PDB file of C-alpha atoms in Angstrom:
ATOM      1  CA  ALA A 169       8.062   7.937   1.962  1.00  0.00           C
ATOM      2  CA  HIS A 170       6.047   7.515  -1.196  1.00  0.00           C
ATOM      3  CA  ILE A 171       8.091   7.269  -4.489  1.00  0.00           C
ATOM      4  CA  ALA A 172       7.739   7.313  -8.133  1.00  0.00           C
ATOM      5  CA  PRO A 173       8.178   3.677  -9.713  1.00  0.00           C
ATOM      6  CA  GLU A 174      10.452   5.318 -12.386  1.00  0.00           C
ATOM      7  CA  LEU A 175      12.815   6.051  -9.334  1.00  0.00           C
ATOM      8  CA  LEU A 176      13.586   2.131  -9.164  1.00  0.00           C
ATOM      9  CA  LEU A 177      14.959   2.303 -12.909  1.00  0.00           C
ATOM     10  CA  GLY A 178      16.962   5.274 -12.415  1.00  0.00           C
ATOM     11  CA  ASP A 179      19.757   6.030  -9.909  1.00  0.00           C
ATOM     12  CA  TRP A 180      18.417   3.754  -7.039  1.00  0.00           C
ATOM     13  CA  ALA A 181      21.667   3.596  -5.278  1.00  0.00           C
ATOM     14  CA  ARG A 182      21.577   7.379  -4.938  1.00  0.00           C
ATOM     15  CA  ALA A 183      17.989   7.420  -3.888  1.00  0.00           C
ATOM     16  CA  LEU A 184      18.861   4.904  -1.209  1.00  0.00           C
ATOM     17  CA  ASP A 185      21.668   6.919   0.052  1.00  0.00           C
ATOM     18  CA  GLN A 186      19.322   9.848   0.303  1.00  0.00           C
ATOM     19  CA  ALA A 187      16.655   7.899   2.065  1.00  0.00           C
ATOM     20  CA  LYS A 188      19.220   6.379   4.466  1.00  0.00           C
ATOM     21  CA  TYR A 189      20.508   9.954   5.052  1.00  0.00           C
ATOM     22  CA  LEU A 190      16.743  11.211   5.907  1.00  0.00           C
ATOM     23  CA  GLY A 191      16.161   8.291   8.024  1.00  0.00           C
ATOM     24  CA  HIS A 192      13.659   6.577   5.996  1.00  0.00           C
ATOM     25  CA  GLN A 193      12.658   3.186   7.265  1.00  0.00           C
ATOM     26  CA  TYR A 194      10.367   2.599   3.950  1.00  0.00           C
ATOM     27  CA  LEU A 195      10.300   3.755   0.680  1.00  0.00           C
ATOM     28  CA  ILE A 196       6.863   3.058  -0.683  1.00  0.00           C
ATOM     29  CA  VAL A 197       5.783   3.050  -4.304  1.00  0.00           C
ATOM     30  CA  PRO A 198       1.992   4.024  -4.285  1.00  0.00           C
ATOM     31  CA  SER A 199       1.216   3.320  -8.023  1.00  0.00           C
ATOM     32  CA  LEU A 200       2.380   1.859 -11.224  1.00  0.00           C
ATOM     33  CA  PRO A 201       2.697   3.150 -14.653  1.00  0.00           C
ATOM     34  CA  ASP A 202      -0.500   3.122 -16.888  1.00  0.00           C
ATOM     35  CA  GLU A 203       0.607  -0.317 -18.465  1.00  0.00           C
ATOM     36  CA  THR A 204      -0.196  -2.296 -15.503  1.00  0.00           C
ATOM     37  CA  LYS A 205      -3.739  -1.227 -16.010  1.00  0.00           C
ATOM     38  CA  THR A 206      -4.011  -3.724 -19.111  1.00  0.00           C
ATOM     39  CA  SER A 207      -0.952  -5.987 -18.929  1.00  0.00           C
ATOM     40  CA  LEU A 208      -0.305  -9.044 -16.670  1.00  0.00           C
ATOM     41  CA  ASP A 209       3.376  -8.983 -18.283  1.00  0.00           C
ATOM     42  CA  ALA A 210       3.772  -5.501 -17.106  1.00  0.00           C
ATOM     43  CA  TRP A 211       2.909  -6.582 -13.633  1.00  0.00           C
ATOM     44  CA  ARG A 212       5.420  -9.416 -13.902  1.00  0.00           C
ATOM     45  CA  HIS A 213       8.166  -6.832 -14.991  1.00  0.00           C
ATOM     46  CA  TRP A 214       7.580  -4.603 -12.022  1.00  0.00           C
ATOM     47  CA  ALA A 215       7.407  -7.345  -9.949  1.00  0.00           C
ATOM     48  CA  ASP A 216      10.929  -8.329 -11.079  1.00  0.00           C
ATOM     49  CA  VAL A 217      12.134  -4.717 -10.975  1.00  0.00           C
ATOM     50  CA  PHE A 218      10.795  -4.566  -7.072  1.00  0.00           C
ATOM     51  CA  ASN A 219      12.888  -7.732  -6.498  1.00  0.00           C
ATOM     52  CA  THR A 220      16.017  -6.306  -7.722  1.00  0.00           C
ATOM     53  CA  ALA A 221      15.365  -2.826  -6.117  1.00  0.00           C
ATOM     54  CA  GLY A 222      14.329  -4.350  -2.776  1.00  0.00           C
ATOM     55  CA  ALA A 223      17.440  -6.372  -2.482  1.00  0.00           C
ATOM     56  CA  ALA A 224      19.629  -3.436  -2.953  1.00  0.00           C
ATOM     57  CA  ALA A 225      17.400  -1.453  -0.342  1.00  0.00           C
ATOM     58  CA  ARG A 226      17.572  -4.347   2.155  1.00  0.00           C
ATOM     59  CA  THR A 227      21.584  -3.909   1.767  1.00  0.00           C
ATOM     60  CA  ALA A 228      20.974  -0.230   2.616  1.00  0.00           C
ATOM     61  CA  GLY A 229      18.938  -1.072   5.571  1.00  0.00           C
ATOM     62  CA  ILE A 230      15.836   0.250   3.997  1.00  0.00           C
ATOM     63  CA  TRP A 231      12.542  -1.468   2.973  1.00  0.00           C
ATOM     64  CA  LEU A 232      10.989  -1.203  -0.568  1.00  0.00           C
ATOM     65  CA  ALA A 233       7.062  -1.518  -0.360  1.00  0.00           C
ATOM     66  CA  GLN A 234       4.140  -1.249  -2.715  1.00  0.00           C
ATOM     67  CA  HIS A 235       0.942   0.396  -1.963  1.00  0.00           C
ATOM     68  CA  ASN A 236      -2.500  -0.809  -3.530  1.00  0.00           C
ATOM     69  CA  GLU A 237      -4.440   1.291  -5.519  1.00  0.00           C
ATOM     70  CA  PRO A 238      -8.266   0.521  -6.411  1.00  0.00           C
ATOM     71  CA  GLU A 239      -7.376  -0.638  -9.915  1.00  0.00           C
ATOM     72  CA  HIS A 240      -4.899  -3.311  -8.566  1.00  0.00           C
ATOM     73  CA  VAL A 241      -7.643  -5.674  -7.857  1.00  0.00           C
ATOM     74  CA  HIS A 242      -9.356  -5.325 -11.380  1.00  0.00           C
ATOM     75  CA  PRO A 243      -9.032  -8.489 -13.199  1.00  0.00           C
ATOM     76  CA  ILE A 244      -6.764  -8.572 -16.341  1.00  0.00           C
ATOM     77  CA  ASP A 245      -7.271 -11.777 -18.535  1.00  0.00           C
ATOM     78  CA  GLY A 246      -9.149 -13.427 -15.592  1.00  0.00           C
ATOM     79  CA  GLN A 247      -6.529 -12.807 -12.864  1.00  0.00           C
ATOM     80  CA  ILE A 248      -6.120 -10.095 -10.255  1.00  0.00           C
ATOM     81  CA  PRO A 249      -2.941  -8.442 -10.899  1.00  0.00           C
ATOM     82  CA  TYR A 250      -2.170  -7.538  -7.492  1.00  0.00           C
ATOM     83  CA  ASP A 251      -2.414 -11.180  -6.421  1.00  0.00           C
ATOM     84  CA  LEU A 252       0.222 -11.859  -9.241  1.00  0.00           C
ATOM     85  CA  PHE A 253       2.497  -9.079  -7.895  1.00  0.00           C
ATOM     86  CA  ILE A 254       2.423 -10.366  -4.392  1.00  0.00           C
ATOM     87  CA  GLU A 255       2.909 -13.949  -5.294  1.00  0.00           C
ATOM     88  CA  ARG A 256       6.039 -12.927  -7.560  1.00  0.00           C
ATOM     89  CA  THR A 257       7.736 -10.789  -5.449  1.00  0.00           C
ATOM     90  CA  ASP A 258      10.132 -12.088  -2.689  1.00  0.00           C
ATOM     91  CA  PRO A 259       8.860 -11.072   0.832  1.00  0.00           C
ATOM     92  CA  LYS A 260      12.443 -11.104   2.214  1.00  0.00           C
ATOM     93  CA  VAL A 261      13.060  -8.050   0.128  1.00  0.00           C
ATOM     94  CA  VAL A 262       9.682  -6.508  -0.584  1.00  0.00           C
ATOM     95  CA  ARG A 263       6.980  -5.340   1.667  1.00  0.00           C
ATOM     96  CA  LEU A 264       3.376  -4.196   1.299  1.00  0.00           C
ATOM     97  CA  GLN A 265       1.230  -1.303   2.488  1.00  0.00           C
ATOM     98  CA  LEU A 266      -2.582  -1.934   2.610  1.00  0.00           C
ATOM     99  CA  ASP A 267      -4.781   0.807   1.952  1.00  0.00           C
ATOM    100  CA  PHE A 268      -8.183  -0.540   3.397  1.00  0.00           C
ATOM    101  CA  GLY A 269     -10.127   2.245   1.376  1.00  0.00           C
ATOM    102  CA  ASN A 270      -8.449   1.518  -1.873  1.00  0.00           C
ATOM    103  CA  MET A 271      -9.102  -1.989  -1.652  1.00  0.00           C
ATOM    104  CA  VAL A 272     -12.654  -1.696  -1.200  1.00  0.00           C
ATOM    105  CA  VAL A 273     -13.337   1.049  -3.776  1.00  0.00           C
ATOM    106  CA  GLY A 274     -11.554  -1.392  -6.304  1.00  0.00           C
ATOM    107  CA  GLY A 275     -13.785  -4.295  -5.499  1.00  0.00           C
ATOM    108  CA  GLY A 276     -11.546  -6.035  -3.152  1.00  0.00           C
ATOM    109  CA  ASP A 277     -11.925  -7.174   0.564  1.00  0.00           C
ATOM    110  CA  PRO A 278      -9.145  -6.132   2.752  1.00  0.00           C
ATOM    111  CA  MET A 279      -9.912  -8.664   5.443  1.00  0.00           C
ATOM    112  CA  ALA A 280      -9.526 -11.388   3.023  1.00  0.00           C
ATOM    113  CA  TYR A 281      -6.107  -9.975   1.977  1.00  0.00           C
ATOM    114  CA  LEU A 282      -5.230  -9.664   5.695  1.00  0.00           C
ATOM    115  CA  LYS A 283      -6.061 -13.408   6.008  1.00  0.00           C
ATOM    116  CA  ARG A 284      -4.132 -14.356   2.986  1.00  0.00           C
ATOM    117  CA  TYR A 285      -1.202 -12.449   2.795  1.00  0.00           C
ATOM    118  CA  GLY A 286      -1.078 -10.806   6.532  1.00  0.00           C
ATOM    119  CA  ASP A 287       2.589 -11.521   6.796  1.00  0.00           C
ATOM    120  CA  ARG A 288       3.403  -9.331   3.886  1.00  0.00           C
ATOM    121  CA  TYR A 289       1.668  -6.238   5.299  1.00  0.00           C
ATOM    122  CA  TRP A 290       4.032  -3.877   7.324  1.00  0.00           C
ATOM    123  CA  THR A 291       2.401  -0.384   6.836  1.00  0.00           C
ATOM    124  CA  PHE A 292      -1.147   0.748   6.700  1.00  0.00           C
ATOM    125  CA  HIS A 293      -3.561   3.528   5.323  1.00  0.00           C
ATOM    126  CA  VAL A 294      -6.367   3.415   7.555  1.00  0.00           C
ATOM    127  CA  LYS A 295      -9.512   4.791   5.344  1.00  0.00           C
ATOM    128  CA  ASN A 296     -12.969   4.392   5.339  1.00  0.00           C
ATOM    129  CA  VAL A 297     -15.438   4.263   2.488  1.00  0.00           C
ATOM    130  CA  VAL A 298     -19.117   5.414   2.067  1.00  0.00           C
ATOM    131  CA  ALA A 299     -21.885   3.048   1.631  1.00  0.00           C
ATOM    132  CA  ASP A 300     -21.648   2.846  -2.017  1.00  0.00           C
ATOM    133  CA  ARG A 301     -17.898   2.261  -1.863  1.00  0.00           C
ATOM    134  CA  THR A 302     -17.068   4.985  -4.667  1.00  0.00           C
ATOM    135  CA  HIS A 303     -15.025   7.104  -2.442  1.00  0.00           C
ATOM    136  CA  ASP A 304     -13.415   7.634   1.142  1.00  0.00           C
ATOM    137  CA  THR A 305     -15.073   9.375   4.046  1.00  0.00           C
ATOM    138  CA  GLU A 306     -14.246  10.331   7.786  1.00  0.00           C
ATOM    139  CA  LEU A 307     -13.363   7.261   9.804  1.00  0.00           C
ATOM    140  CA  ASP A 308     -16.584   7.406  11.623  1.00  0.00           C
ATOM    141  CA  ALA A 309     -18.903   8.046   8.748  1.00  0.00           C
ATOM    142  CA  GLY A 310     -17.815   5.033   6.679  1.00  0.00           C
ATOM    143  CA  VAL A 311     -19.004   1.333   6.407  1.00  0.00           C
ATOM    144  CA  LEU A 312     -15.880  -0.483   7.158  1.00  0.00           C
ATOM    145  CA  ASP A 313     -15.195  -2.172  10.626  1.00  0.00           C
ATOM    146  CA  LEU A 314     -11.873  -0.442  11.215  1.00  0.00           C
ATOM    147  CA  SER A 315     -11.800  -2.116  14.672  1.00  0.00           C
ATOM    148  CA  ALA A 316     -11.856  -5.672  13.025  1.00  0.00           C
ATOM    149  CA  LEU A 317      -9.257  -4.703  10.343  1.00  0.00           C
ATOM    150  CA  LEU A 318      -6.855  -3.176  12.795  1.00  0.00           C
ATOM    151  CA  GLY A 319      -7.508  -6.197  15.084  1.00  0.00           C
ATOM    152  CA  ALA A 320      -6.443  -8.552  12.402  1.00  0.00           C
ATOM    153  CA  VAL A 321      -2.853  -6.916  11.984  1.00  0.00           C
ATOM    154  CA  THR A 322      -0.467  -9.048  13.801  1.00  0.00           C
ATOM    155  CA  ASP A 323       2.083  -7.112  15.880  1.00  0.00           C
ATOM    156  CA  ILE A 324       0.121  -3.672  14.815  1.00  0.00           C
ATOM    157  CA  ASP A 325       2.059  -1.813  17.421  1.00  0.00           C
ATOM    158  CA  ALA A 326       5.311  -2.309  15.547  1.00  0.00           C
ATOM    159  CA  LYS A 327       3.562  -1.321  12.101  1.00  0.00           C
ATOM    160  CA  PRO A 328       3.139   2.207  10.787  1.00  0.00           C
ATOM    161  CA  CYS A 329      -0.351   3.133  10.336  1.00  0.00           C
ATOM    162  CA  TYR A 330      -1.525   6.417   8.530  1.00  0.00           C
ATOM    163  CA  VAL A 331      -4.918   8.118   8.436  1.00  0.00           C
ATOM    164  CA  GLU A 332      -5.480   9.087   4.757  1.00  0.00           C
ATOM    165  CA  GLN A 333      -8.526  10.750   3.490  1.00  0.00           C
ATOM    166  CA  GLU A 334      -8.600  11.910  -0.282  1.00  0.00           C
ATOM    167  CA  SER A 335      -9.803  15.511  -1.019  1.00  0.00           C
ATOM    168  CA  PRO A 336     -11.919  15.956   2.210  1.00  0.00           C
ATOM    169  CA  ALA A 337     -14.326  19.202   2.100  1.00  0.00           C
ATOM    170  CA  ASP A 338     -12.671  20.969   4.941  1.00  0.00           C
ATOM    171  CA  GLU A 339      -9.200  19.213   5.878  1.00  0.00           C
ATOM    172  CA  LEU A 340      -8.869  20.518   9.619  1.00  0.00           C
ATOM    173  CA  ALA A 341     -12.473  19.329  10.315  1.00  0.00           C
ATOM    174  CA  SER A 342     -11.752  15.825   8.832  1.00  0.00           C
ATOM    175  CA  ALA A 343      -8.645  15.643  10.731  1.00  0.00           C
ATOM    176  CA  ARG A 344     -10.458  16.560  14.039  1.00  0.00           C
ATOM    177  CA  SER A 345     -13.115  13.995  13.168  1.00  0.00           C
ATOM    178  CA  ASN A 346     -10.633  11.188  12.347  1.00  0.00           C
ATOM    179  CA  TYR A 347      -8.747  12.059  15.500  1.00  0.00           C
ATOM    180  CA  GLU A 348     -11.717  11.852  17.698  1.00  0.00           C
ATOM    181  CA  TYR A 349     -12.612   8.490  16.358  1.00  0.00           C
ATOM    182  CA  LEU A 350      -9.184   7.032  16.857  1.00  0.00           C
ATOM    183  CA  SER A 351      -8.976   8.188  20.282  1.00  0.00           C
ATOM    184  CA  LYS A 352     -12.044   6.437  21.326  1.00  0.00           C
TER     185      LYS A 352
END
């Protein structure tokens, strides 16, 4: 499930109990508050929050993970905040969900992140992007080599992969196209 980051600061124990009752394996934070757009200290703070909340989640038998957004790879004071977050979080209690399309739209290279931090990624948003890299598109209509990206994931059969497409013109046609692409 995707959850709001503020949930980590509230009644986290209750949220973990509910997640366990529902059978969730992962609770994934898809975005962080606005202060992370301009502050490395905010990223440090959230990494520390994730470490504490992730330890509690592991005790409950659940994984806490973070999902990348395009702005996460935009430099702040010469540093990529997403890299700071990955390096500051404890892999024993915090996992990552890699969104291929968001990474590219933000200016990052998902293959480079798989090579550098491959053991940190445990779930994936499979997404393709248009040639100018401004937004996503159907899997068969984009410029990413999805076969190479998925092929670079160690033990992919044990890791959840989700096709995600933001605001397609026709949801059912898009889902059909993506399914046909993956079936091949």
